[in-house]
PDB file of C-alpha atoms in Angstrom:
ATOM      1  CA  MET A  11       7.888   7.042  24.800  1.00 95.00           C
ATOM      2  CA  LYS A  12       5.247   8.215  22.336  1.00 97.00           C
ATOM      3  CA  ILE A  13       5.666   7.527  18.626  1.00 98.00           C
ATOM      4  CA  THR A  14       3.828   8.954  15.638  1.00 97.00           C
ATOM      5  CA  PHE A  15       4.010   7.488  12.146  1.00 97.00           C
ATOM      6  CA  LEU A  16       3.511   9.646   9.097  1.00 96.00           C
ATOM      7  CA  GLY A  17       2.139   7.069   6.669  1.00 92.00           C
ATOM      8  CA  GLY A  18       0.356   3.814   7.273  1.00 86.00           C
ATOM      9  CA  GLY A  19       1.817   1.408   4.714  1.00 90.00           C
ATOM     10  CA  ASN A  20       3.181  -2.076   5.257  1.00 93.00           C
ATOM     11  CA  MET A  21       6.403  -0.952   6.911  1.00 94.00           C
ATOM     12  CA  ALA A  22       4.600   1.334   9.343  1.00 94.00           C
ATOM     13  CA  ALA A  23       2.205  -1.506  10.180  1.00 95.00           C
ATOM     14  CA  ALA A  24       5.132  -3.870  10.751  1.00 96.00           C
ATOM     15  CA  LEU A  25       6.819  -1.365  13.070  1.00 97.00           C
ATOM     16  CA  ILE A  26       3.626  -0.748  15.020  1.00 97.00           C
ATOM     17  CA  GLY A  27       3.010  -4.483  15.364  1.00 97.00           C
ATOM     18  CA  GLY A  28       6.595  -5.062  16.481  1.00 97.00           C
ATOM     19  CA  LEU A  29       6.462  -2.283  19.051  1.00 97.00           C
ATOM     20  CA  LEU A  30       3.256  -3.663  20.520  1.00 97.00           C
ATOM     21  CA  LYS A  31       4.919  -7.072  20.853  1.00 96.00           C
ATOM     22  CA  GLN A  32       7.791  -5.369  22.671  1.00 94.00           C
ATOM     23  CA  GLY A  33       5.379  -4.049  25.275  1.00 95.00           C
ATOM     24  CA  PHE A  34       4.385  -0.637  23.965  1.00 96.00           C
ATOM     25  CA  LYS A  35       0.793   0.389  24.641  1.00 97.00           C
ATOM     26  CA  ALA A  36      -1.529   1.205  21.764  1.00 97.00           C
ATOM     27  CA  GLU A  37      -2.241   4.631  23.262  1.00 96.00           C
ATOM     28  CA  ASP A  38       1.438   5.535  22.888  1.00 97.00           C
ATOM     29  CA  LEU A  39       1.369   4.899  19.132  1.00 97.00           C
ATOM     30  CA  GLN A  40      -0.496   6.844  16.460  1.00 96.00           C
ATOM     31  CA  ALA A  41      -0.447   7.315  12.713  1.00 96.00           C
ATOM     32  CA  ILE A  42      -1.216  10.035  10.187  1.00 96.00           C
ATOM     33  CA  GLU A  43      -2.652   8.287   7.131  1.00 94.00           C
ATOM     34  CA  LEU A  44      -4.426   9.915   4.199  1.00 90.00           C
ATOM     35  CA  THR A  45      -6.633   7.015   3.147  1.00 92.00           C
ATOM     36  CA  ALA A  46      -9.693   5.950   5.094  1.00 94.00           C
ATOM     37  CA  GLU A  47      -8.897   2.329   4.294  1.00 93.00           C
ATOM     38  CA  GLY A  48      -5.417   2.689   5.766  1.00 93.00           C
ATOM     39  CA  ARG A  49      -6.707   4.401   8.897  1.00 94.00           C
ATOM     40  CA  ASP A  50      -9.356   1.732   9.415  1.00 95.00           C
ATOM     41  CA  LYS A  51      -6.762  -1.020   9.017  1.00 94.00           C
ATOM     42  CA  LEU A  52      -4.366   0.471  11.552  1.00 95.00           C
ATOM     43  CA  ALA A  53      -7.069   1.262  14.087  1.00 95.00           C
ATOM     44  CA  GLY A  54      -8.766  -2.095  13.611  1.00 95.00           C
ATOM     45  CA  SER A  55      -5.632  -4.231  13.641  1.00 95.00           C
ATOM     46  CA  PHE A  56      -3.687  -2.488  16.384  1.00 96.00           C
ATOM     47  CA  GLY A  57      -6.074  -0.207  18.266  1.00 96.00           C
ATOM     48  CA  VAL A  58      -3.917   2.859  17.632  1.00 97.00           C
ATOM     49  CA  ARG A  59      -5.129   6.373  16.929  1.00 96.00           C
ATOM     50  CA  ALA A  60      -5.134   7.018  13.177  1.00 96.00           C
ATOM     51  CA  VAL A  61      -5.930  10.454  11.765  1.00 95.00           C
ATOM     52  CA  GLU A  62      -6.110  11.952   8.296  1.00 94.00           C
ATOM     53  CA  SER A  63      -3.983  15.031   8.862  1.00 93.00           C
ATOM     54  CA  VAL A  64      -1.419  16.520  11.219  1.00 93.00           C
ATOM     55  CA  ASP A  65      -2.840  17.801  14.499  1.00 94.00           C
ATOM     56  CA  GLU A  66      -1.336  18.825  17.814  1.00 94.00           C
ATOM     57  CA  GLN A  67      -1.886  15.420  19.380  1.00 95.00           C
ATOM     58  CA  ALA A  68      -0.027  13.750  16.533  1.00 94.00           C
ATOM     59  CA  LEU A  69       2.910  16.113  17.065  1.00 95.00           C
ATOM     60  CA  ALA A  70       2.938  15.498  20.818  1.00 95.00           C
ATOM     61  CA  CYS A  71       5.382  12.632  20.423  1.00 96.00           C
ATOM     62  CA  ASP A  72       8.981  11.755  21.210  1.00 97.00           C
ATOM     63  CA  VAL A  73       9.705  10.064  17.881  1.00 98.00           C
ATOM     64  CA  LEU A  74       8.193  10.941  14.518  1.00 98.00           C
ATOM     65  CA  VAL A  75       8.684   8.239  11.874  1.00 98.00           C
ATOM     66  CA  LEU A  76       8.427   9.366   8.255  1.00 97.00           C
ATOM     67  CA  ALA A  77       7.115   6.271   6.478  1.00 95.00           C
ATOM     68  CA  VAL A  78       5.828   7.610   3.169  1.00 92.00           C
ATOM     69  CA  LYS A  79       7.152   7.168  -0.370  1.00 90.00           C
ATOM     70  CA  PRO A  80      10.185   9.360  -1.127  1.00 90.00           C
ATOM     71  CA  GLN A  81       8.368  11.143  -3.952  1.00 91.00           C
ATOM     72  CA  GLN A  82       5.575  12.137  -1.555  1.00 92.00           C
ATOM     73  CA  LEU A  83       7.623  13.117   1.476  1.00 93.00           C
ATOM     74  CA  ARG A  84       8.157  16.798   0.743  1.00 94.00           C
ATOM     75  CA  GLU A  85       4.430  17.441   0.417  1.00 94.00           C
ATOM     76  CA  ALA A  86       3.618  15.185   3.364  1.00 94.00           C
ATOM     77  CA  VAL A  87       5.898  17.002   5.839  1.00 95.00           C
ATOM     78  CA  ALA A  88       4.935  20.513   4.718  1.00 95.00           C
ATOM     79  CA  PRO A  89       2.223  20.863   7.429  1.00 95.00           C
ATOM     80  CA  MET A  90       4.871  20.131  10.071  1.00 95.00           C
ATOM     81  CA  ALA A  91       7.372  22.781   9.002  1.00 95.00           C
ATOM     82  CA  GLY A  92       8.215  25.067  11.909  1.00 93.00           C
ATOM     83  CA  ARG A  93       6.071  23.084  14.356  1.00 95.00           C
ATOM     84  CA  LEU A  94       8.617  20.562  15.646  1.00 95.00           C
ATOM     85  CA  THR A  95      10.510  21.240  18.856  1.00 93.00           C
ATOM     86  CA  ARG A  96      11.993  18.161  20.525  1.00 93.00           C
ATOM     87  CA  GLN A  97      10.946  15.176  18.434  1.00 97.00           C
ATOM     88  CA  VAL A  98      13.478  12.778  16.978  1.00 98.00           C
ATOM     89  CA  VAL A  99      12.479  12.542  13.327  1.00 98.00           C
ATOM     90  CA  VAL A 100      13.309   9.170  11.755  1.00 98.00           C
ATOM     91  CA  SER A 101      13.084   8.958   7.976  1.00 97.00           C
ATOM     92  CA  ILE A 102      12.755   5.579   6.279  1.00 95.00           C
ATOM     93  CA  ALA A 103      12.219   7.203   2.873  1.00 90.00           C
ATOM     94  CA  ALA A 104      14.816   5.668   0.556  1.00 87.00           C
ATOM     95  CA  GLY A 105      17.317   8.023  -1.021  1.00 88.00           C
ATOM     96  CA  LEU A 106      16.297  11.248   0.680  1.00 93.00           C
ATOM     97  CA  ARG A 107      19.108  13.074   2.456  1.00 95.00           C
ATOM     98  CA  LEU A 108      18.722  14.599   5.893  1.00 96.00           C
ATOM     99  CA  VAL A 109      19.759  18.063   4.712  1.00 95.00           C
ATOM    100  CA  ASP A 110      16.778  18.113   2.349  1.00 95.00           C
ATOM    101  CA  ILE A 111      14.316  16.694   4.881  1.00 96.00           C
ATOM    102  CA  GLY A 112      15.511  19.203   7.467  1.00 96.00           C
ATOM    103  CA  ARG A 113      15.033  22.049   5.010  1.00 96.00           C
ATOM    104  CA  TRP A 114      11.489  20.908   4.199  1.00 96.00           C
ATOM    105  CA  LEU A 115      10.781  20.845   7.943  1.00 96.00           C
ATOM    106  CA  GLY A 116      11.769  24.487   8.307  1.00 95.00           C
ATOM    107  CA  GLY A 117      15.414  23.996   9.270  1.00 95.00           C
ATOM    108  CA  TYR A 118      14.866  21.190  11.783  1.00 96.00           C
ATOM    109  CA  GLY A 119      18.003  19.302  12.773  1.00 96.00           C
ATOM    110  CA  THR A 120      17.105  16.396  15.083  1.00 97.00           C
ATOM    111  CA  LEU A 121      17.039  13.807  12.335  1.00 98.00           C
ATOM    112  CA  VAL A 122      17.851  10.135  11.839  1.00 98.00           C
ATOM    113  CA  ARG A 123      17.963   8.398   8.485  1.00 97.00           C
ATOM    114  CA  ALA A 124      17.087   4.713   8.471  1.00 97.00           C
ATOM    115  CA  MET A 125      17.045   2.037   5.797  1.00 96.00           C
ATOM    116  CA  PRO A 126      15.191  -1.145   6.761  1.00 96.00           C
ATOM    117  CA  ASN A 127      14.565  -3.971   4.296  1.00 97.00           C
ATOM    118  CA  THR A 128      11.502  -6.034   3.428  1.00 96.00           C
ATOM    119  CA  PRO A 129      12.205  -8.962   5.799  1.00 97.00           C
ATOM    120  CA  ALA A 130      11.276  -6.403   8.471  1.00 96.00           C
ATOM    121  CA  LEU A 131       7.694  -7.222   7.510  1.00 96.00           C
ATOM    122  CA  ILE A 132       8.146 -10.580   9.279  1.00 96.00           C
ATOM    123  CA  GLY A 133      10.389  -9.248  12.061  1.00 95.00           C
ATOM    124  CA  ALA A 134      13.591 -10.466  10.373  1.00 96.00           C
ATOM    125  CA  GLY A 135      14.898  -7.208   8.964  1.00 97.00           C
ATOM    126  CA  ILE A 136      18.181  -5.372   9.193  1.00 98.00           C
ATOM    127  CA  THR A 137      18.214  -1.570   9.380  1.00 98.00           C
ATOM    128  CA  GLY A 138      21.084   0.808   8.805  1.00 98.00           C
ATOM    129  CA  LEU A 139      20.915   4.055  10.807  1.00 98.00           C
ATOM    130  CA  PHE A 140      22.639   7.428  10.635  1.00 98.00           C
ATOM    131  CA  ALA A 141      22.049  10.297  13.083  1.00 97.00           C
ATOM    132  CA  SER A 142      22.597  13.975  12.411  1.00 96.00           C
ATOM    133  CA  ALA A 143      24.716  16.032  14.805  1.00 95.00           C
ATOM    134  CA  GLY A 144      21.545  17.315  16.441  1.00 94.00           C
ATOM    135  CA  VAL A 145      20.624  13.885  17.842  1.00 97.00           C
ATOM    136  CA  ASP A 146      21.897  13.100  21.340  1.00 97.00           C
ATOM    137  CA  GLU A 147      22.493   9.647  22.811  1.00 97.00           C
ATOM    138  CA  ALA A 148      18.950   9.419  24.144  1.00 97.00           C
ATOM    139  CA  GLY A 149      17.640  10.262  20.696  1.00 97.00           C
ATOM    140  CA  ARG A 150      19.788   7.592  19.073  1.00 97.00           C
ATOM    141  CA  THR A 151      18.551   5.057  21.600  1.00 97.00           C
ATOM    142  CA  ALA A 152      14.938   5.993  20.911  1.00 97.00           C
ATOM    143  CA  ALA A 153      15.379   5.698  17.142  1.00 98.00           C
ATOM    144  CA  GLU A 154      17.146   2.369  17.464  1.00 98.00           C
ATOM    145  CA  ARG A 155      14.435   1.037  19.744  1.00 97.00           C
ATOM    146  CA  VAL A 156      11.793   1.766  17.107  1.00 97.00           C
ATOM    147  CA  LEU A 157      13.649   0.010  14.284  1.00 98.00           C
ATOM    148  CA  ALA A 158      14.749  -2.875  16.505  1.00 97.00           C
ATOM    149  CA  ALA A 159      11.069  -3.800  16.695  1.00 97.00           C
ATOM    150  CA  VAL A 160      11.407  -5.394  13.244  1.00 97.00           C
ATOM    151  CA  GLY A 161      14.917  -6.865  13.360  1.00 97.00           C
ATOM    152  CA  SER A 162      18.548  -6.019  13.975  1.00 97.00           C
ATOM    153  CA  THR A 163      20.206  -2.614  13.523  1.00 98.00           C
ATOM    154  CA  VAL A 164      23.598  -1.158  12.613  1.00 98.00           C
ATOM    155  CA  TRP A 165      24.801   2.449  12.855  1.00 98.00           C
ATOM    156  CA  VAL A 166      26.988   4.058  10.202  1.00 97.00           C
ATOM    157  CA  ALA A 167      29.278   7.027  10.781  1.00 94.00           C
ATOM    158  CA  ASP A 168      28.686   8.780   7.461  1.00 95.00           C
ATOM    159  CA  GLU A 169      25.311   9.440   5.850  1.00 95.00           C
ATOM    160  CA  ALA A 170      26.772   8.530   2.454  1.00 94.00           C
ATOM    161  CA  GLN A 171      27.122   4.978   3.764  1.00 96.00           C
ATOM    162  CA  ILE A 172      23.332   4.687   3.893  1.00 95.00           C
ATOM    163  CA  ASP A 173      23.463   4.376   0.101  1.00 94.00           C
ATOM    164  CA  GLY A 174      25.751   1.391   0.672  1.00 95.00           C
ATOM    165  CA  VAL A 175      23.324  -0.065   3.215  1.00 96.00           C
ATOM    166  CA  THR A 176      20.587   0.339   0.625  1.00 94.00           C
ATOM    167  CA  ALA A 177      22.708  -1.422  -1.991  1.00 96.00           C
ATOM    168  CA  ILE A 178      23.588  -4.381   0.246  1.00 97.00           C
ATOM    169  CA  SER A 179      20.683  -5.032   2.589  1.00 96.00           C
ATOM    170  CA  GLY A 180      17.931  -2.746   1.314  1.00 96.00           C
ATOM    171  CA  SER A 181      18.065  -4.175  -2.203  1.00 96.00           C
ATOM    172  CA  GLY A 182      19.730  -7.401  -1.066  1.00 97.00           C
ATOM    173  CA  PRO A 183      16.551  -9.471  -0.609  1.00 97.00           C
ATOM    174  CA  ALA A 184      15.892  -9.071  -4.340  1.00 98.00           C
ATOM    175  CA  TYR A 185      19.360 -10.474  -5.079  1.00 98.00           C
ATOM    176  CA  VAL A 186      18.630 -13.482  -2.876  1.00 98.00           C
ATOM    177  CA  PHE A 187      15.220 -13.991  -4.462  1.00 98.00           C
ATOM    178  CA  HIS A 188      16.889 -13.849  -7.874  1.00 98.00           C
ATOM    179  CA  PHE A 189      19.414 -16.475  -6.794  1.00 98.00           C
ATOM    180  CA  ILE A 190      16.630 -18.718  -5.499  1.00 98.00           C
ATOM    181  CA  GLU A 191      14.723 -18.179  -8.729  1.00 98.00           C
ATOM    182  CA  SER A 192      17.784 -19.119 -10.775  1.00 98.00           C
ATOM    183  CA  LEU A 193      18.612 -22.131  -8.591  1.00 98.00           C
ATOM    184  CA  GLN A 194      15.031 -23.369  -8.952  1.00 98.00           C
ATOM    185  CA  ALA A 195      15.181 -22.917 -12.723  1.00 98.00           C
ATOM    186  CA  ALA A 196      18.443 -24.866 -12.831  1.00 98.00           C
ATOM    187  CA  GLY A 197      16.812 -27.630 -10.815  1.00 98.00           C
ATOM    188  CA  GLU A 198      13.941 -27.803 -13.263  1.00 98.00           C
ATOM    189  CA  SER A 199      16.407 -27.888 -16.173  1.00 98.00           C
ATOM    190  CA  ILE A 200      17.927 -31.117 -14.841  1.00 98.00           C
ATOM    191  CA  GLY A 201      14.576 -32.819 -14.402  1.00 98.00           C
ATOM    192  CA  PHE A 202      12.950 -31.806 -11.107  1.00 98.00           C
ATOM    193  CA  ASP A 203       9.340 -30.639 -11.057  1.00 98.00           C
ATOM    194  CA  GLY A 204       8.753 -27.008 -10.073  1.00 97.00           C
ATOM    195  CA  ASP A 205       7.598 -27.657  -6.501  1.00 98.00           C
ATOM    196  CA  THR A 206      10.542 -29.926  -5.709  1.00 98.00           C
ATOM    197  CA  ALA A 207      13.077 -27.557  -7.284  1.00 98.00           C
ATOM    198  CA  ARG A 208      11.565 -24.628  -5.377  1.00 98.00           C
ATOM    199  CA  LYS A 209      11.761 -26.429  -2.033  1.00 98.00           C
ATOM    200  CA  LEU A 210      15.335 -27.557  -2.654  1.00 98.00           C
ATOM    201  CA  ALA A 211      16.374 -23.990  -3.541  1.00 98.00           C
ATOM    202  CA  ILE A 212      14.563 -22.145  -0.746  1.00 98.00           C
ATOM    203  CA  ASP A 213      15.448 -24.551   2.048  1.00 98.00           C
ATOM    204  CA  THR A 214      19.082 -24.629   0.957  1.00 98.00           C
ATOM    205  CA  VAL A 215      19.362 -20.834   1.101  1.00 98.00           C
ATOM    206  CA  LEU A 216      17.464 -20.693   4.396  1.00 97.00           C
ATOM    207  CA  GLY A 217      19.614 -23.375   6.018  1.00 98.00           C
ATOM    208  CA  ALA A 218      22.888 -21.893   4.758  1.00 97.00           C
ATOM    209  CA  ALA A 219      21.915 -18.436   6.050  1.00 97.00           C
ATOM    210  CA  ARG A 220      21.049 -19.867   9.460  1.00 96.00           C
ATOM    211  CA  LEU A 221      24.334 -21.750   9.567  1.00 97.00           C
ATOM    212  CA  ALA A 222      26.299 -18.604   8.666  1.00 97.00           C
ATOM    213  CA  ALA A 223      24.388 -16.502  11.199  1.00 96.00           C
ATOM    214  CA  GLY A 224      25.071 -18.982  13.980  1.00 96.00           C
ATOM    215  CA  SER A 225      28.739 -19.545  13.237  1.00 97.00           C
ATOM    216  CA  ASP A 226      31.781 -17.628  14.433  1.00 97.00           C
ATOM    217  CA  GLU A 227      33.576 -18.547  11.235  1.00 97.00           C
ATOM    218  CA  SER A 228      33.526 -16.494   8.062  1.00 97.00           C
ATOM    219  CA  PRO A 229      31.381 -17.420   5.069  1.00 96.00           C
ATOM    220  CA  GLY A 230      34.624 -18.135   3.234  1.00 96.00           C
ATOM    221  CA  VAL A 231      35.660 -20.769   5.771  1.00 97.00           C
ATOM    222  CA  LEU A 232      32.181 -22.302   5.723  1.00 97.00           C
ATOM    223  CA  ARG A 233      32.315 -22.436   1.930  1.00 97.00           C
ATOM    224  CA  GLU A 234      35.686 -24.183   2.028  1.00 96.00           C
ATOM    225  CA  ARG A 235      34.338 -26.791   4.437  1.00 95.00           C
ATOM    226  CA  VAL A 236      31.616 -27.770   1.980  1.00 96.00           C
ATOM    227  CA  THR A 237      34.107 -27.965  -0.878  1.00 97.00           C
ATOM    228  CA  SER A 238      36.014 -31.224  -1.346  1.00 95.00           C
ATOM    229  CA  LYS A 239      38.949 -31.140  -3.735  1.00 94.00           C
ATOM    230  CA  GLY A 240      37.850 -32.440  -7.112  1.00 95.00           C
ATOM    231  CA  GLY A 241      34.250 -32.855  -5.927  1.00 97.00           C
ATOM    232  CA  THR A 242      30.879 -31.626  -7.118  1.00 97.00           C
ATOM    233  CA  THR A 243      30.952 -28.368  -5.167  1.00 97.00           C
ATOM    234  CA  ALA A 244      34.424 -27.575  -6.471  1.00 97.00           C
ATOM    235  CA  ALA A 245      33.168 -28.041 -10.028  1.00 97.00           C
ATOM    236  CA  ALA A 246      30.276 -25.642  -9.441  1.00 97.00           C
ATOM    237  CA  LEU A 247      32.468 -23.034  -7.742  1.00 97.00           C
ATOM    238  CA  ALA A 248      34.981 -23.233 -10.568  1.00 97.00           C
ATOM    239  CA  SER A 249      32.147 -22.469 -12.977  1.00 97.00           C
ATOM    240  CA  PHE A 250      31.120 -19.481 -10.821  1.00 96.00           C
ATOM    241  CA  ALA A 251      34.722 -18.239 -10.828  1.00 96.00           C
ATOM    242  CA  ALA A 252      35.042 -18.617 -14.584  1.00 97.00           C
ATOM    243  CA  ASP A 253      31.957 -16.454 -15.029  1.00 96.00           C
ATOM    244  CA  GLY A 254      33.318 -13.804 -12.642  1.00 97.00           C
ATOM    245  CA  PHE A 255      30.608 -14.270 -10.020  1.00 96.00           C
ATOM    246  CA  PRO A 256      32.212 -12.130  -7.249  1.00 96.00           C
ATOM    247  CA  ALA A 257      32.769  -9.297  -9.718  1.00 97.00           C
ATOM    248  CA  VAL A 258      29.176  -9.590 -10.941  1.00 97.00           C
ATOM    249  CA  VAL A 259      27.934  -9.161  -7.365  1.00 97.00           C
ATOM    250  CA  GLU A 260      30.244  -6.211  -6.698  1.00 97.00           C
ATOM    251  CA  ARG A 261      29.175  -4.441  -9.888  1.00 97.00           C
ATOM    252  CA  ALA A 262      25.533  -4.929  -8.973  1.00 97.00           C
ATOM    253  CA  VAL A 263      26.044  -3.479  -5.476  1.00 97.00           C
ATOM    254  CA  ARG A 264      27.973  -0.517  -6.860  1.00 97.00           C
ATOM    255  CA  ALA A 265      25.228   0.123  -9.424  1.00 97.00           C
ATOM    256  CA  ALA A 266      22.604   0.159  -6.666  1.00 95.00           C
ATOM    257  CA  GLU A 267      24.748   2.446  -4.508  1.00 94.00           C
ATOM    258  CA  ALA A 268      25.253   4.902  -7.378  1.00 94.00           C
ATOM    259  CA  ARG A 269      21.542   4.914  -8.147  1.00 93.00           C
ATOM    260  CA  GLY A 270      20.802   5.665  -4.488  1.00 90.00           C
ATOM    261  CA  ARG A 271      23.024   8.752  -4.601  1.00 90.00           C
ATOM    262  CA  GLU A 272      21.441   9.814  -7.866  1.00 91.00           C
ATOM    263  CA  LEU A 273      17.912   9.480  -6.466  1.00 89.00           C
ATOM    264  CA  GLY A 274      18.867  11.523  -3.409  1.00 88.00           C
ATOM    265  CA  GLU A 275      20.086  14.343  -5.612  1.00 89.00           C
ATOM    266  CA  GLN A 276      16.998  14.225  -7.831  1.00 88.00           C
ATOM    267  CA  LEU A 277      14.446  14.055  -5.032  1.00 84.00           C
ATOM    268  CA  GLY A 278      16.155  16.765  -2.981  1.00 84.00           C
ATOM    269  CA  ARG A 279      16.092  19.416  -5.670  1.00 79.00           C
ATOM    270  CA  ASP A 280      14.018  22.525  -5.084  1.00 68.00           C
TER     271      ASP A 280
END
């Protein structure tokens, strides 16, 4: 399988590095990258072909990954319009809908929309995927194989759900970072120095996530097991409940989901 990346940013580099670790050969991977610095980095770090503009060799691929900023995608794919024949096009451009990308590509319909998150940069990501009707099972497998190079994957049945994926896992690392930041600040407020409070916060979140990931029980059950009646954890959880913590989280996710839909409409306008 031959894969071409349009764009050579951090996510493209992470995908290329992950694919090489999975056993792909450098000669089967290539990138189209505008900047000389970006091309030199990709070629130097991974030994892949990196070119400035679209050429026939770049289009001679099985999977074409669109890894440029959403605001730049329309202009970036213009040289490809009407030139695609069999490639599975995978877009990781946040917010952009497949109907708009397909139109910009001259009516092309073999499209997959993907939303990875930043932990993909260390191979610990989660990617939501949606395939258009023009993608067969082999195409879905190929797209999934590319994104699985940087973490786990889930498929959704409706493209609108990608906005939900964005709201939960795409934006989710920022929520976790904010929680860690707040937990550290709380630690400092009760007398710990910054380094100690930071380590307590980060390692607690890391350990709890590992425990949840490795357990067959729900997070709710795990939470209950830590909570003794009348104990310290119960006091903290009661404070969370009084402040409406679950509702705060839901409102935040819904706000992110709504903004994702809004961006898709704005960016897709002619």
